[in-house]
Structure formats: C-alpha cells, structure tokens
Short mmCIF file of C-alpha atoms in Angstrom, two decimals:
data_model
loop_
_atom_site.label_atom_id
_atom_site.label_comp_id
_atom_site.label_asym_id
_atom_site.label_seq_id
_atom_site.Cartn_x
_atom_site.Cartn_y
_atom_site.Cartn_z
CA UNK A 1 117.20 77.32 135.46
CA UNK A 2 113.40 77.00 135.48
CA UNK A 3 113.04 80.78 135.70
CA UNK A 4 114.51 81.19 132.20
CA UNK A 5 112.19 82.23 129.40
CA UNK A 6 112.92 79.10 127.34
CA UNK A 7 111.07 77.00 129.93
CA UNK A 8 107.91 78.97 129.13
CA UNK A 9 108.19 78.73 125.32
CA UNK A 10 107.60 75.10 124.28
CA UNK A 11 109.36 74.43 120.96
CA UNK A 12 106.34 72.55 119.61
CA UNK A 13 104.36 75.81 119.78
CA UNK A 14 107.05 78.44 119.12
CA UNK A 15 109.81 78.52 116.51
CA UNK A 16 112.92 79.56 118.41
CA UNK A 17 115.73 81.16 116.41
CA UNK A 18 119.14 81.16 118.05
CA UNK A 19 121.45 84.09 117.40
CA UNK A 20 125.19 84.71 117.59
CA UNK A 21 124.76 88.40 118.51
CA UNK A 22 127.79 89.74 120.35
CA UNK A 23 130.31 87.50 118.57
CA UNK A 24 133.34 89.30 117.16
CA UNK A 25 135.02 86.45 115.28
CA UNK A 26 134.10 83.50 113.11
CA UNK A 27 135.39 81.11 115.78
CA UNK A 28 133.15 82.65 118.45
CA UNK A 29 130.09 82.56 116.21
CA UNK A 30 130.70 78.94 115.19
CA UNK A 31 131.14 77.91 118.82
CA UNK A 32 127.92 79.65 119.92
CA UNK A 33 125.96 78.10 117.05
CA UNK A 34 127.16 74.63 118.00
CA UNK A 35 126.30 75.24 121.64
CA UNK A 36 122.80 76.39 120.67
CA UNK A 37 122.18 73.20 118.73
CA UNK A 38 123.47 71.07 121.60
CA UNK A 39 121.12 72.96 123.93
CA UNK A 40 118.16 71.79 121.89
CA UNK A 41 117.60 74.57 119.37
CA UNK A 42 116.75 73.72 115.77
CA UNK A 43 119.24 74.00 112.91
CA UNK A 44 118.30 77.58 112.02
CA UNK A 45 120.79 80.19 113.21
CA UNK A 46 120.81 83.95 112.82
CA UNK A 47 124.49 84.46 112.21
CA UNK A 48 126.17 87.68 113.32
CA UNK A 49 129.90 88.37 113.29
CA UNK A 50 130.46 91.95 114.37
CA UNK A 51 133.50 93.80 113.08
CA UNK A 52 133.31 97.15 114.87
CA UNK A 53 132.17 97.76 118.44
CA UNK A 54 131.11 101.36 117.87
CA UNK A 55 128.94 100.91 114.77
CA UNK A 56 128.21 97.18 115.20
CA UNK A 57 128.76 96.76 111.47
CA UNK A 58 129.43 93.19 110.32
CA UNK A 59 132.84 91.61 109.76
CA UNK A 60 132.13 90.29 106.28
CA UNK A 61 135.24 88.10 106.08
CA UNK A 62 134.42 86.43 109.39
CA UNK A 63 130.77 86.13 108.38
CA UNK A 64 131.61 84.35 105.13
CA UNK A 65 133.97 81.98 106.95
CA UNK A 66 131.41 81.12 109.62
CA UNK A 67 128.63 80.70 107.05
CA UNK A 68 130.64 78.17 105.04
CA UNK A 69 131.60 76.14 108.13
CA UNK A 70 128.11 76.09 109.65
CA UNK A 71 126.32 75.40 106.36
CA UNK A 72 128.62 72.42 105.83
CA UNK A 73 127.59 71.16 109.28
CA UNK A 74 123.91 71.27 108.38
CA UNK A 75 122.97 74.61 109.90
CA UNK A 76 120.42 76.74 108.09
CA UNK A 77 122.31 80.02 108.21
CA UNK A 78 120.47 83.34 108.11
CA UNK A 79 123.36 85.75 107.73
CA UNK A 80 123.23 89.34 109.03
CA UNK A 81 125.34 91.49 106.73
CA UNK A 82 125.80 94.97 105.35
CA UNK A 83 123.99 96.21 102.24
CA UNK A 84 126.77 95.15 99.86
CA UNK A 85 125.71 93.09 96.83
CA UNK A 86 129.00 91.22 96.45
CA UNK A 87 128.97 90.06 100.07
CA UNK A 88 125.34 89.00 99.71
CA UNK A 89 126.13 86.93 96.62
CA UNK A 90 129.08 85.28 98.34
CA UNK A 91 126.95 84.45 101.38
CA UNK A 92 124.45 82.73 99.11
CA UNK A 93 127.28 80.79 97.45
CA UNK A 94 128.62 79.84 100.90
CA UNK A 95 125.31 78.16 101.74
CA UNK A 96 123.22 80.78 103.54
CA UNK A 97 119.49 79.99 103.38
CA UNK A 98 118.65 83.68 103.82
CA UNK A 99 120.62 86.91 103.62
CA UNK A 100 119.77 89.68 106.07
CA UNK A 101 121.19 93.05 104.99
CA UNK A 102 120.89 96.02 107.32
CA UNK A 103 118.75 99.04 106.54
CA UNK A 104 121.07 101.07 108.80
CA UNK A 105 123.18 100.21 111.88
CA UNK A 106 121.71 98.05 114.65
CA UNK A 107 119.53 100.03 117.04
CA UNK A 108 120.01 103.31 115.17
CA UNK A 109 116.43 103.74 113.95
CA UNK A 110 117.77 105.66 110.95
CA UNK A 111 115.58 103.77 108.51
CA UNK A 112 116.53 102.62 105.03
CA UNK A 113 119.67 104.48 103.99
CA UNK A 114 120.29 102.85 100.60
CA UNK A 115 117.06 101.65 98.92
CA UNK A 116 118.91 100.94 95.67
CA UNK A 117 121.36 98.56 97.36
CA UNK A 118 118.58 96.60 99.07
CA UNK A 119 116.57 96.46 95.85
CA UNK A 120 119.60 95.20 93.94
CA UNK A 121 120.40 92.51 96.50
CA UNK A 122 116.82 91.24 96.34
CA UNK A 123 116.86 91.22 92.54
CA UNK A 124 120.10 89.23 92.31
CA UNK A 125 119.68 86.61 95.05
CA UNK A 126 117.66 83.40 94.90
CA UNK A 127 117.42 82.92 98.67
CA UNK A 128 115.06 85.06 100.78
CA UNK A 129 116.23 88.58 101.65
CA UNK A 130 115.12 89.78 105.09
CA UNK A 131 116.11 93.30 106.10
CA UNK A 132 117.53 93.37 109.61
CA UNK A 133 118.45 96.41 111.71
CA UNK A 134 117.76 100.13 111.50
CA UNK A 135 113.99 100.21 110.99
CA UNK A 136 112.71 102.81 113.45
CA UNK A 137 109.06 103.44 112.67
CA UNK A 138 106.20 102.39 110.41
CA UNK A 139 107.18 104.58 107.45
CA UNK A 140 110.63 102.94 107.48
CA UNK A 141 109.04 99.49 107.37
CA UNK A 142 106.78 100.46 104.49
CA UNK A 143 109.70 101.82 102.45
CA UNK A 144 111.75 98.68 103.10
CA UNK A 145 108.95 96.39 101.94
CA UNK A 146 108.46 98.52 98.81
CA UNK A 147 111.91 97.30 97.69
CA UNK A 148 110.48 93.81 97.22
CA UNK A 149 112.21 92.08 100.13
CA UNK A 150 110.72 89.01 101.77
CA UNK A 151 110.44 90.42 105.27
CA UNK A 152 111.85 92.56 108.07
CA UNK A 153 113.31 91.55 111.41
CA UNK A 154 112.89 94.21 114.07
CA UNK A 155 113.46 94.57 117.79
CA UNK A 156 114.46 98.00 119.09
CA UNK A 157 111.75 99.83 117.15
CA UNK A 158 109.18 97.94 119.20
CA UNK A 159 111.01 97.54 122.49
CA UNK A 160 112.01 101.22 122.69
CA UNK A 161 108.66 102.67 121.58
CA UNK A 162 106.57 104.52 124.16
CA UNK A 163 103.72 102.11 123.37
CA UNK A 164 105.26 98.89 121.99
CA UNK A 165 101.92 97.18 121.32
CA UNK A 166 100.63 100.13 119.29
CA UNK A 167 103.94 100.36 117.44
CA UNK A 168 103.72 96.65 116.64
CA UNK A 169 100.27 97.20 115.14
CA UNK A 170 101.59 100.11 113.10
CA UNK A 171 104.52 98.02 111.86
CA UNK A 172 102.24 95.20 110.79
CA UNK A 173 100.07 97.59 108.79
CA UNK A 174 103.13 99.24 107.26
CA UNK A 175 104.66 95.91 106.23
CA UNK A 176 101.39 94.88 104.57
CA UNK A 177 101.04 98.27 102.83
CA UNK A 178 104.63 98.20 101.58
CA UNK A 179 104.25 94.68 100.23
CA UNK A 180 100.98 95.56 98.48
CA UNK A 181 102.58 98.66 96.96
CA UNK A 182 105.49 96.60 95.65
CA UNK A 183 103.18 94.00 94.13
CA UNK A 184 100.93 96.70 92.65
CA UNK A 185 103.83 98.33 90.81
CA UNK A 186 104.35 102.04 91.34
CA UNK A 187 103.84 104.66 88.65
CA UNK A 188 107.04 105.84 86.93
CA UNK A 189 108.86 108.85 88.32
CA UNK A 190 108.91 111.78 85.90
CA UNK A 191 110.75 115.08 85.79
CA UNK A 192 107.67 116.88 84.40
CA UNK A 193 104.00 117.06 85.35
CA UNK A 194 101.57 114.85 83.42
CA UNK A 195 97.87 115.77 83.64
CA UNK A 196 95.72 113.09 85.22
CA UNK A 197 92.54 114.34 83.49
CA UNK A 198 92.03 114.31 79.70
CA UNK A 199 92.41 117.59 77.86
CA UNK A 200 90.61 116.47 74.68
CA UNK A 201 87.25 118.21 74.33
CA UNK A 202 88.05 121.02 76.74
CA UNK A 203 86.47 124.39 75.83
CA UNK A 204 88.97 126.75 74.31
#
C-alpha cells in the first residue's frame, strides 16, 4: 500500500527498527521477527514478549526463548525486559546485542522506579543497556541517564505531551545533562552537613 509510512522512509536514509510489540508468546514474536526480515527490514529487532495484558510486563521465559532462537538465526536482538539483573544476564548469554530494561510499565509515565536495579544491570552487562518504557518527563530522563545507561527509548512521553516538539527538546537536554552528570561523578551522599567554605582563619 503506497499510503503506508514505510513508502516515505527510504531505508538508505532512515534506520528502521522492527518491533514485536503485542506478541504474547515466543512463537508469535519469532514469527513476527521473521516476517519483518522477509518484508525488507534489517536484522535488528526490538523483541517484546508480553506476559500480562494489564501491566504489559514482559514474559521473561518467552523472551529468553525467543532471544536464543532469533540470535541463532542472525537477528540482532534488542530485548525489552523487566529490571531484573538475572534475566538481563541470561539475555546477554542468549545472544542479545542490547538489553532494554523498563524504568516502569509501558506508557505509565511513572519514571524510574528502581535506580539501583538499573545501575546494577548496567554495571554487570557488557552489551549496551537502553532503558525502555516509563519515562514520562525530562526529569525522569535525566535520572535514568545518571545511572550510566547507554540510552533511552521513548514514545508516549513525546506523543502524549501537550507540545510534543517542546517535550522532545526538553528530553534531549535532559538526556545530555544526565549523561554529563554521570560522567562527571556526583559528590558522595552524607548523613551530616559538611561546610563548603573553609573555617580555618575565621575570627573567634
């Protein structure tokens, strides 16, 4: 159908990432990935296997199964998962080229619920870690990037904003600020106040 958006996005100018969103089993996700490649997409696939219709949380068993099958077939699997370290490590072992843990459930806009879990996943994995789902506004994006991750994938935060273009600008600035803050290294948290000005030489 010439009215479809793909006819207006030449693959030599745009990198198109196919997605198995809406799949509720490994078999479904594998079939959709194969169909995408046959339709002319590249080997990269954002792999989703949803386990619960209400929360849209991933089915980790199905995700691991689909990752192993597709990686063996030459797909470059970017696996959407929960913020569980063990699952992330197993996805890397199964051949995922990137692991994409959620900040919070898809479309919720709740922001980063478990910074420690995301930080730990990033510290333990060798493949890129891209946070996917739950980022609602610029402060969320900044906090996510401060955990040291390689990037953020976002959709609803932009599409559902009153001014999507302005929100996109805010997100870009927030991502850059969060990355700079991570690279700069934050001061340690302390339970007591520490004076920022010297006290030596003060008049008694």
